[in-house]
Short mmCIF file of N, CA and C in Angstrom, two decimals:
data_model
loop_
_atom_site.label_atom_id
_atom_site.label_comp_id
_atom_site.label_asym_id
_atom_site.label_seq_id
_atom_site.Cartn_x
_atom_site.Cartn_y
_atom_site.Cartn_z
N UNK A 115 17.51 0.27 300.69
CA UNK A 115 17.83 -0.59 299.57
C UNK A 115 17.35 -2.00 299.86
N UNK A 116 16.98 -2.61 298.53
CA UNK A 116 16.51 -4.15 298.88
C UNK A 116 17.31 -4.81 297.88
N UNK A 117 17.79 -6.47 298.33
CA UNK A 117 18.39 -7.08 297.66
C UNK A 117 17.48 -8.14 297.49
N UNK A 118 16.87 -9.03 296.28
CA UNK A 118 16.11 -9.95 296.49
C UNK A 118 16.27 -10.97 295.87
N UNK A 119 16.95 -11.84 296.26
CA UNK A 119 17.58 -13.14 295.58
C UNK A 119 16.33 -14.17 295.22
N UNK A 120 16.23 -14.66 294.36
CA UNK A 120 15.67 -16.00 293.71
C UNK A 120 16.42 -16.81 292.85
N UNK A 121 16.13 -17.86 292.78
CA UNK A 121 15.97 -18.86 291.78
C UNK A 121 16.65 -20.28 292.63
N UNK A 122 16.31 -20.08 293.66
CA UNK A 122 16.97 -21.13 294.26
C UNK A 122 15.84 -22.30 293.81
N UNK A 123 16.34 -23.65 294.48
CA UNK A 123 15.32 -25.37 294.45
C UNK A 123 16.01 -26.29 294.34
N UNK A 124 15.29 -27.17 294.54
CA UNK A 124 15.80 -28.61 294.70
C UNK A 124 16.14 -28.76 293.51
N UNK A 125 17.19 -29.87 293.38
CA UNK A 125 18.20 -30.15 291.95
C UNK A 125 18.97 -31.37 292.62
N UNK A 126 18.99 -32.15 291.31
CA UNK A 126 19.79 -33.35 291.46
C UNK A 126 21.20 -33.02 291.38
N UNK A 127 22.21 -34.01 292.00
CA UNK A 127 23.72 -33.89 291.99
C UNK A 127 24.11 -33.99 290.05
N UNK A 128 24.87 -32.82 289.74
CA UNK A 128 25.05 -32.55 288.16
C UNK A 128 24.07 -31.63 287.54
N UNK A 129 23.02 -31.51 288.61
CA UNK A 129 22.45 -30.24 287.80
C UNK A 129 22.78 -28.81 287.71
N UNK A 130 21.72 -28.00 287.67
CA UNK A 130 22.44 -26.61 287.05
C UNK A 130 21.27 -25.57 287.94
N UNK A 131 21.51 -24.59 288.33
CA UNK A 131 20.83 -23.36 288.87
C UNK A 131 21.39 -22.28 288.67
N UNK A 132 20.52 -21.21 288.45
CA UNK A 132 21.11 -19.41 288.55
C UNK A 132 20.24 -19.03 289.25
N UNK A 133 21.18 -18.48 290.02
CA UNK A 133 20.42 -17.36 291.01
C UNK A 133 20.47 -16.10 290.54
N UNK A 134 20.04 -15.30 290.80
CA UNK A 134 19.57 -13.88 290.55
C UNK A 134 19.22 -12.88 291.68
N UNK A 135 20.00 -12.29 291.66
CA UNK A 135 19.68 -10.81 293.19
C UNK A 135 18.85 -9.82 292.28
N UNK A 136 18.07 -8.88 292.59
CA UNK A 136 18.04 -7.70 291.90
C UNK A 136 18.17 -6.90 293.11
N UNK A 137 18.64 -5.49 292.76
CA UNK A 137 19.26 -4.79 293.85
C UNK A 137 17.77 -3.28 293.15
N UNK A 138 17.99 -2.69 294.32
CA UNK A 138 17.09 -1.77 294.22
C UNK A 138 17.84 -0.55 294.50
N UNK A 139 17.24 0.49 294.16
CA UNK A 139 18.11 1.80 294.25
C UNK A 139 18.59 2.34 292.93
N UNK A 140 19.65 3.44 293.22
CA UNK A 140 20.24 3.86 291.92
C UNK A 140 21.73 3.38 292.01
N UNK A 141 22.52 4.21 290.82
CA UNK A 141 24.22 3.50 290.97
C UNK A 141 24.61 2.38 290.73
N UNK A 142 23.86 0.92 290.78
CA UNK A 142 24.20 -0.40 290.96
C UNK A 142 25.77 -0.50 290.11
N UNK A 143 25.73 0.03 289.24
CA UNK A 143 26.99 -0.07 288.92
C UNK A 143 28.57 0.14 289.99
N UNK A 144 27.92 1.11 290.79
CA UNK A 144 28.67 1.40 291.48
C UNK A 144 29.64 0.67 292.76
N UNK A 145 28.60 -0.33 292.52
CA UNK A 145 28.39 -1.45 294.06
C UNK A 145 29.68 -2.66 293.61
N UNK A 146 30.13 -3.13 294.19
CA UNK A 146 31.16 -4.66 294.42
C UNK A 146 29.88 -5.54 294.98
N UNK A 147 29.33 -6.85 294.53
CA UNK A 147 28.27 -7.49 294.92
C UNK A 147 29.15 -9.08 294.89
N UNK A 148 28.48 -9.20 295.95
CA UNK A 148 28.90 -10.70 296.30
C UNK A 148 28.07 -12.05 296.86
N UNK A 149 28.01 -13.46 296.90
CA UNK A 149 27.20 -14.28 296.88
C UNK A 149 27.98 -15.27 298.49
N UNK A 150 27.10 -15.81 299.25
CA UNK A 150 27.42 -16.53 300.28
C UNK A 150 26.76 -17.20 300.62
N UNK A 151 27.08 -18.14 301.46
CA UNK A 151 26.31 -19.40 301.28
C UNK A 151 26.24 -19.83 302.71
N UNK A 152 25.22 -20.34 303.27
CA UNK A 152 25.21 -20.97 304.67
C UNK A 152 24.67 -21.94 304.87
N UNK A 153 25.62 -23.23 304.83
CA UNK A 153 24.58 -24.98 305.47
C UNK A 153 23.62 -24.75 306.65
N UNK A 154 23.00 -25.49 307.11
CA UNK A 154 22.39 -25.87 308.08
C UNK A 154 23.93 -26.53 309.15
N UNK A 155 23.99 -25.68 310.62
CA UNK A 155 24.66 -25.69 311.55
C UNK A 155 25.84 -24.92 310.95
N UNK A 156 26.01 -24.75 310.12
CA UNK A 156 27.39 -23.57 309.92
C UNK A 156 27.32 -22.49 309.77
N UNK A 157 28.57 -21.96 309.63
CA UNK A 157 28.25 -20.65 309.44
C UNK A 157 28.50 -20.06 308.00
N UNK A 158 27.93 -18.81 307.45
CA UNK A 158 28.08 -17.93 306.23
C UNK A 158 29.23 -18.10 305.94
N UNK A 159 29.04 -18.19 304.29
CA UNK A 159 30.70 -18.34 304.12
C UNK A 159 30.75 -17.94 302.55
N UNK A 160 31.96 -17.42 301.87
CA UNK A 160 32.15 -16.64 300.64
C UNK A 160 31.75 -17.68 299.61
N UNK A 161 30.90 -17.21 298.74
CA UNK A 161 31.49 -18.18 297.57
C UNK A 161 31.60 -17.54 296.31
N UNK A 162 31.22 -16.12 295.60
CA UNK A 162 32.09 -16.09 294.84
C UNK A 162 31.46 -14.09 294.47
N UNK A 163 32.58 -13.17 293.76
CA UNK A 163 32.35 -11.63 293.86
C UNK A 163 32.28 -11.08 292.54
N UNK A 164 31.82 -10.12 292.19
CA UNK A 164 32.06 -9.61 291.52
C UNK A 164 32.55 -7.91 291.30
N UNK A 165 33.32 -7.60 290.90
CA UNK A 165 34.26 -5.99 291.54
C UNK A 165 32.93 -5.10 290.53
N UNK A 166 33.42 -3.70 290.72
CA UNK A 166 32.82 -2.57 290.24
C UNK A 166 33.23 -2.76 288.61
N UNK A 167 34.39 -3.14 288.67
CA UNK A 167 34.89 -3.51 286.86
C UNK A 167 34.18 -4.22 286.60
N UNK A 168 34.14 -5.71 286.84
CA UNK A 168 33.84 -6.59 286.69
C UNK A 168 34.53 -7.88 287.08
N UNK A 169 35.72 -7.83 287.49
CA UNK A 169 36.80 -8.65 287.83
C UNK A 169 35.98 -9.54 288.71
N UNK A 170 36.24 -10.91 288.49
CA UNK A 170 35.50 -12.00 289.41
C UNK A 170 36.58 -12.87 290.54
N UNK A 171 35.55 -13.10 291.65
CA UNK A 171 36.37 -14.06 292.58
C UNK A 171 35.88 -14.98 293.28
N UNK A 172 35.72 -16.61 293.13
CA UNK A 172 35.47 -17.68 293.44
C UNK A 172 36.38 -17.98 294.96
N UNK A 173 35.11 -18.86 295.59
CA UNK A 173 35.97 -19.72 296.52
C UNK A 173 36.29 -21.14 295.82
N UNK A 174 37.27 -21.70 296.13
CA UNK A 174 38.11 -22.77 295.62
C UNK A 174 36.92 -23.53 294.94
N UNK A 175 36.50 -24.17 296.19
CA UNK A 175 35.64 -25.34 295.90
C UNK A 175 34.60 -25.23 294.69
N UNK A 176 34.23 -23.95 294.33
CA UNK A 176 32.96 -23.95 293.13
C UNK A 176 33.97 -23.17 291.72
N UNK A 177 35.15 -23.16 291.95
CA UNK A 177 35.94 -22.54 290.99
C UNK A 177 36.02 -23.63 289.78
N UNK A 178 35.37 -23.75 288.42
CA UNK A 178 34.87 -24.25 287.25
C UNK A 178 33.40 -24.32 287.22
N UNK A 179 32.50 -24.00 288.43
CA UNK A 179 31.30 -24.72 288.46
C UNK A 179 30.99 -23.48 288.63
N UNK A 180 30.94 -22.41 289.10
CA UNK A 180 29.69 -21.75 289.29
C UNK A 180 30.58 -20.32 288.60
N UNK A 181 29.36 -19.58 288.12
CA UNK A 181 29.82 -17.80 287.15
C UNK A 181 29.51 -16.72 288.03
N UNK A 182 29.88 -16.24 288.29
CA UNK A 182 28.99 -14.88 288.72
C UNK A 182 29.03 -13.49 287.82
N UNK A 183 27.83 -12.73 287.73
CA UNK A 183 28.07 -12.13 286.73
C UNK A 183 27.20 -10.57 287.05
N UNK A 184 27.26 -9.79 286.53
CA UNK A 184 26.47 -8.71 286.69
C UNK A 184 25.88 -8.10 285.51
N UNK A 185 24.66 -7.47 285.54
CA UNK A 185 23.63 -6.92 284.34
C UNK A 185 23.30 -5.35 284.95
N UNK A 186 24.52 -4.55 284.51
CA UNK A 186 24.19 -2.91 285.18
C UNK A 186 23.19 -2.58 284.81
N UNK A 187 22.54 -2.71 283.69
CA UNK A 187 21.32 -2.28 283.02
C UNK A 187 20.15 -2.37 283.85
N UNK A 188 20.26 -3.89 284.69
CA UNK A 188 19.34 -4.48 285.27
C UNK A 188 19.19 -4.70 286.60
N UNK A 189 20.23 -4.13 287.20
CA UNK A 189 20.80 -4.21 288.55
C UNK A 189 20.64 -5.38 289.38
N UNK A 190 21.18 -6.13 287.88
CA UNK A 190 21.26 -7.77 288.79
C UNK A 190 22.33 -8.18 288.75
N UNK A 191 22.62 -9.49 289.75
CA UNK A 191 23.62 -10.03 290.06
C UNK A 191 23.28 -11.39 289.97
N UNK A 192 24.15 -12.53 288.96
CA UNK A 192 23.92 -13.44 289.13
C UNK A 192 25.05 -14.85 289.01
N UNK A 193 24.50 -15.37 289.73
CA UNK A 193 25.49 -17.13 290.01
C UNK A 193 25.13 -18.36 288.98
N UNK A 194 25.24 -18.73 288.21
CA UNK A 194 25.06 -19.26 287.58
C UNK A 194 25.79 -21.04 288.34
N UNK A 195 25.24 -22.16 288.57
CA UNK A 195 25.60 -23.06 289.17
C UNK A 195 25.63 -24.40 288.53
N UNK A 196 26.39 -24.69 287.72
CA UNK A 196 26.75 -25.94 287.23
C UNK A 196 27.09 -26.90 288.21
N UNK A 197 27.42 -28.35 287.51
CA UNK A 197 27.58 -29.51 288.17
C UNK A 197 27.48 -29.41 290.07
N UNK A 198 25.89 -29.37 290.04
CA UNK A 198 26.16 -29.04 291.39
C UNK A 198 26.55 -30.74 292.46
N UNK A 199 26.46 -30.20 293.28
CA UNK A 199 27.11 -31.47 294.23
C UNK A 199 26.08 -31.08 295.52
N UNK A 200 26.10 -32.11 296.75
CA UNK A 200 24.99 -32.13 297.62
C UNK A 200 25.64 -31.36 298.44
N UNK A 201 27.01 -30.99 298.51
CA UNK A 201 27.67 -30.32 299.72
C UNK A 201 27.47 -29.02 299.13
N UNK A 202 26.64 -28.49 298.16
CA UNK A 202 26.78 -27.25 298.03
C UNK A 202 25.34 -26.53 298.45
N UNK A 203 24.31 -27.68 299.44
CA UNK A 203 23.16 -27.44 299.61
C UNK A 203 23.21 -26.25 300.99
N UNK A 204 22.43 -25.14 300.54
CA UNK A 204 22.73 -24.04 301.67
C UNK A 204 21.85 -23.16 301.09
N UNK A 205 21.62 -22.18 302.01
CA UNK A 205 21.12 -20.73 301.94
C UNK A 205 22.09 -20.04 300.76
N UNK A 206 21.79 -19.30 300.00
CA UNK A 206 23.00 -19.03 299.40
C UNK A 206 22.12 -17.15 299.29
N UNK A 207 22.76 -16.33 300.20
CA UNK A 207 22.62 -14.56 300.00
C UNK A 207 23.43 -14.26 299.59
N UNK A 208 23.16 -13.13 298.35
CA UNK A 208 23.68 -12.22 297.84
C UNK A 208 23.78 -10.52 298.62
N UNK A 209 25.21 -10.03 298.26
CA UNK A 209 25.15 -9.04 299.58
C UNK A 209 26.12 -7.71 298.48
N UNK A 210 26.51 -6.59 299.00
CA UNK A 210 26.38 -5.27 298.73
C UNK A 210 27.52 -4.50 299.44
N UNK A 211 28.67 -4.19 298.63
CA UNK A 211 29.60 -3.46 299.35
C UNK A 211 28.76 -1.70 300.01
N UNK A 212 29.59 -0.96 300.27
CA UNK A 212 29.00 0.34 300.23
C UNK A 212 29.30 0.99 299.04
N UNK A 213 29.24 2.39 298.96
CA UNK A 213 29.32 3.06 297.44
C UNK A 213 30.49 2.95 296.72
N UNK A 214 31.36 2.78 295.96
CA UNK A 214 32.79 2.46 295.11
C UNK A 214 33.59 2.43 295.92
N UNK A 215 33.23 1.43 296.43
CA UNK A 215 34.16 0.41 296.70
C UNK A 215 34.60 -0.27 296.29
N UNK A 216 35.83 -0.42 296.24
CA UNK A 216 37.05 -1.87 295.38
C UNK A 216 37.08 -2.79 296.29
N UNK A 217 36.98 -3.98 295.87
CA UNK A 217 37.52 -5.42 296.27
C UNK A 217 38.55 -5.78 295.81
N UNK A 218 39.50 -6.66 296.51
CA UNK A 218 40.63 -7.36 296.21
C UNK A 218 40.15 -8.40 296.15
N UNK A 219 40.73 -9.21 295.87
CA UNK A 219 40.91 -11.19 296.44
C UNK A 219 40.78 -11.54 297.84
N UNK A 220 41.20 -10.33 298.58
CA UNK A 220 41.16 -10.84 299.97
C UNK A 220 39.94 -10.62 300.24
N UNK A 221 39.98 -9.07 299.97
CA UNK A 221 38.49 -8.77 300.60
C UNK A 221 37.11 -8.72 300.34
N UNK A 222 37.23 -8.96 298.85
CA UNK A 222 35.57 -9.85 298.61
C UNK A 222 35.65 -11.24 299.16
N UNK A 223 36.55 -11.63 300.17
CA UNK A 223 35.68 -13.04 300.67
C UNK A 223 35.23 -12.66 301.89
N UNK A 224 35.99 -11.63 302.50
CA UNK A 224 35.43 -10.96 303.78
C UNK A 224 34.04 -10.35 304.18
N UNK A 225 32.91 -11.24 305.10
CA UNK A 225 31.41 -10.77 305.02
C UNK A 225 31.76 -9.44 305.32
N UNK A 226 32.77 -9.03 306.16
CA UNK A 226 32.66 -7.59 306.93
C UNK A 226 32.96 -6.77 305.68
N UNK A 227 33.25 -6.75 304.46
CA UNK A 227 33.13 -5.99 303.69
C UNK A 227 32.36 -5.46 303.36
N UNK A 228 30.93 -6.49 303.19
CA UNK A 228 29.73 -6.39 302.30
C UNK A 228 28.51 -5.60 303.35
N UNK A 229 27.87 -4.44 303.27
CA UNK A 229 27.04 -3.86 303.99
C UNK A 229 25.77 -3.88 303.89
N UNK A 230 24.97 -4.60 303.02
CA UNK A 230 23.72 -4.41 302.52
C UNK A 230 23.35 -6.73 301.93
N UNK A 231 22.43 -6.70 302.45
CA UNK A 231 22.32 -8.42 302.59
C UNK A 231 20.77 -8.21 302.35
N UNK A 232 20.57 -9.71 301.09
CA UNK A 232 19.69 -9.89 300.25
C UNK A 232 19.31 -11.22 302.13
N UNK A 233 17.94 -11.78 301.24
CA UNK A 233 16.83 -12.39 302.37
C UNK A 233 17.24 -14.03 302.11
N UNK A 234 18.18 -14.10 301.38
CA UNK A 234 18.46 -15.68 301.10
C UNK A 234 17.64 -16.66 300.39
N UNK A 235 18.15 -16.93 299.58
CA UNK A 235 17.28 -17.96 299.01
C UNK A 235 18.05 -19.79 299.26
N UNK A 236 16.95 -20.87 299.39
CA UNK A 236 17.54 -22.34 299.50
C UNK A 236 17.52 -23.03 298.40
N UNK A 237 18.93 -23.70 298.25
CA UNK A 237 19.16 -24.59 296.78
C UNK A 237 19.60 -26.01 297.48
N UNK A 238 18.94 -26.61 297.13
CA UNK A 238 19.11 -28.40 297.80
C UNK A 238 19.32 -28.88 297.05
N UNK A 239 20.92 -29.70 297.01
CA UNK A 239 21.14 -30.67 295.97
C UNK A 239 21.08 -31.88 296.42
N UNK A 240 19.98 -33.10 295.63
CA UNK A 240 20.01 -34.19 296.21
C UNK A 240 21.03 -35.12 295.91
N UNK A 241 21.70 -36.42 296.10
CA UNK A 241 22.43 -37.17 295.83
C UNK A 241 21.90 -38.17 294.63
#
């Protein structure tokens, strides 16, 4: 399976980006898909899921600002990123539970959930 994230780039503080995974394979419906993000010197970290229903889950900090959403048709996954801010500049991969699998709240923020990891794409927000 391949996950292949785009639409990352440079963007001013208040601008707007969507990212986009497309997932390869069959089932996509089947999948819990989730988005994470990594600065420069830190480490990976949750930022927001989407369940096999559809049920969504944000980390705090981008909770009003960013959507995540899914297109079964299209076996995409996407973040949609409003008012961005410079602290949200990072790698941001999209990643892949295993086959029907449910997420909670807890555990779509958990990487060890997610088994299948897109190649990352970079979104730089300037000040």
């Amino acid at each position: 399976v391949q996950l292949q994230a785009s639409g990352g780039g440079l963007v001013q503080a208040g601008g707007s980006l969507r990212l986009s995974c497309a997932v390869s394979g069959s089932l996509f419906s089947k999948y819990a898909l989730g988005w994470f993000r990594q600065a420069p010197g830190r480490e990976r970290v949750f930022v927001a899921a989407v369940s096999i229903l559809g049920r969504t889950y944000y980390e705090d900090s981008v909770k009003g600002r960013f959507t995540v959403s899914r297109d079964n048709a299209k076996s995409t996954v996407y973040l949609q990123m409003n008012n961005l801010k410079p602290e949200d500049t990072a790698v941001y991969y999209c990643a892949r539970t295993r086959f029907n699998i449910g997420v909670s709240a807890i555990t779509a923020r958990d990487a060890g959930t997610y088994y299948d990891w897109g190649q990352g794409t970079l979104v730089t927000v300037s000040s």
